Coordinates of C-alpha atoms in Angstrom, one line a residue:
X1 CA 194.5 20.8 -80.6
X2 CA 198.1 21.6 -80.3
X3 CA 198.0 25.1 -82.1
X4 CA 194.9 26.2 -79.8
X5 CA 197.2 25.3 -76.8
X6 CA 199.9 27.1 -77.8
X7 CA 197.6 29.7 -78.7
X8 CA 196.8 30.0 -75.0
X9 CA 200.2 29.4 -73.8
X10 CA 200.7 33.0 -76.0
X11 CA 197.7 34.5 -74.7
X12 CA 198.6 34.0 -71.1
X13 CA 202.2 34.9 -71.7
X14 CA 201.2 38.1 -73.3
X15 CA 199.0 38.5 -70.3
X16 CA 201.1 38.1 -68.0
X17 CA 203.9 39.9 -69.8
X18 CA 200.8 43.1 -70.1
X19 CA 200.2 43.4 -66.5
X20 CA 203.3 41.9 -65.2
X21 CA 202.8 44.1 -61.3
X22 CA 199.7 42.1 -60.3
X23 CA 198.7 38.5 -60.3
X24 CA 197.3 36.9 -63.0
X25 CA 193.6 36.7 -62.0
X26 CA 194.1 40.5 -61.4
X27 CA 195.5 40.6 -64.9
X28 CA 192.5 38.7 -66.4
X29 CA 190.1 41.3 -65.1
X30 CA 192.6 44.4 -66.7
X31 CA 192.6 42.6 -69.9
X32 CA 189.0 42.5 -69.9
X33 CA 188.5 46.1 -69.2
X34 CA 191.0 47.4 -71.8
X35 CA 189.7 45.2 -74.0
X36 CA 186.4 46.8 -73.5
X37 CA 187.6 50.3 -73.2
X38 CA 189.5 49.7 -76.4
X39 CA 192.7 50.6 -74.6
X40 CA 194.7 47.3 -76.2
X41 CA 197.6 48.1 -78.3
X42 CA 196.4 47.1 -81.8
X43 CA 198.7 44.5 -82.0
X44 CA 198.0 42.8 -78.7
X45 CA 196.7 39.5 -80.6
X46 CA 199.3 39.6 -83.7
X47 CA 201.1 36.8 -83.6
X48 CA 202.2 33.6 -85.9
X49 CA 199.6 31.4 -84.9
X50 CA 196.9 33.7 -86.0
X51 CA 196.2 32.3 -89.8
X52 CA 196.7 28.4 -88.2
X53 CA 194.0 29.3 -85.6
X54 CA 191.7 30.6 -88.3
X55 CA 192.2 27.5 -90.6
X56 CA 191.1 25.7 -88.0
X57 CA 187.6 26.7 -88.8
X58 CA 186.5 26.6 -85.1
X59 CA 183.8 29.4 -86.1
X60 CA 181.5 28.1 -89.0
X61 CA 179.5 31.7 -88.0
X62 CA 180.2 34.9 -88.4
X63 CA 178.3 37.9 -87.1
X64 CA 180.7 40.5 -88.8
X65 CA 179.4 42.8 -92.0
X66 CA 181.2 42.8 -94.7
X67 CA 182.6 46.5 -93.6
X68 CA 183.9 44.5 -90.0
X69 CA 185.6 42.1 -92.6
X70 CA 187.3 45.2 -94.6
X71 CA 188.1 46.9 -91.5
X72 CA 189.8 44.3 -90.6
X73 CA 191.8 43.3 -93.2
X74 CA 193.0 46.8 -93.8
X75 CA 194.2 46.6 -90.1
X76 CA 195.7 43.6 -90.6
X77 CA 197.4 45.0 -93.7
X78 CA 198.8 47.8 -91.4
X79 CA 200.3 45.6 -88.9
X80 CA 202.4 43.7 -91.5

């Protein structure tokens, strides 16, 4: 439980940190519709705790093709 709160904690900073000129409810809503407009910078959700969040195996599903899954390890593989 401790890595998906400090997951958050991250989130929220990065948030925060993103859209630091309006209030953090406001930011939510900005996220949201970047995220949605794909206007993120790719490595908005990098960050150390990513490969302790995945071994947490939180998702035993996973509605991603196997191009998704190339995809994004290439991207990953960029971002290193």
């Amino acid at each position: 439980m401790k890595t998906l709160e400090k997951a958050v904690e991250l989130f929220e900073f990065k948030i925060e940190d993103q859209y630091s000129e309006i209030s953090k409810e406001a930011a939510y809503f900005e996220f949201i519709s970047d995220w949605a407009n794909n206007e993120l910078p790719m490595n908005f959700f990098k960050d150390s705790l990513e490969l302790k969040i995945r071994n947490l195996n939180i998702w035993v599903e996973s509605n991603r093709s196997e191009k998704d899954l190339d995809l994004e390890k290439n991207c990953t593989m960029l971002t290193q």
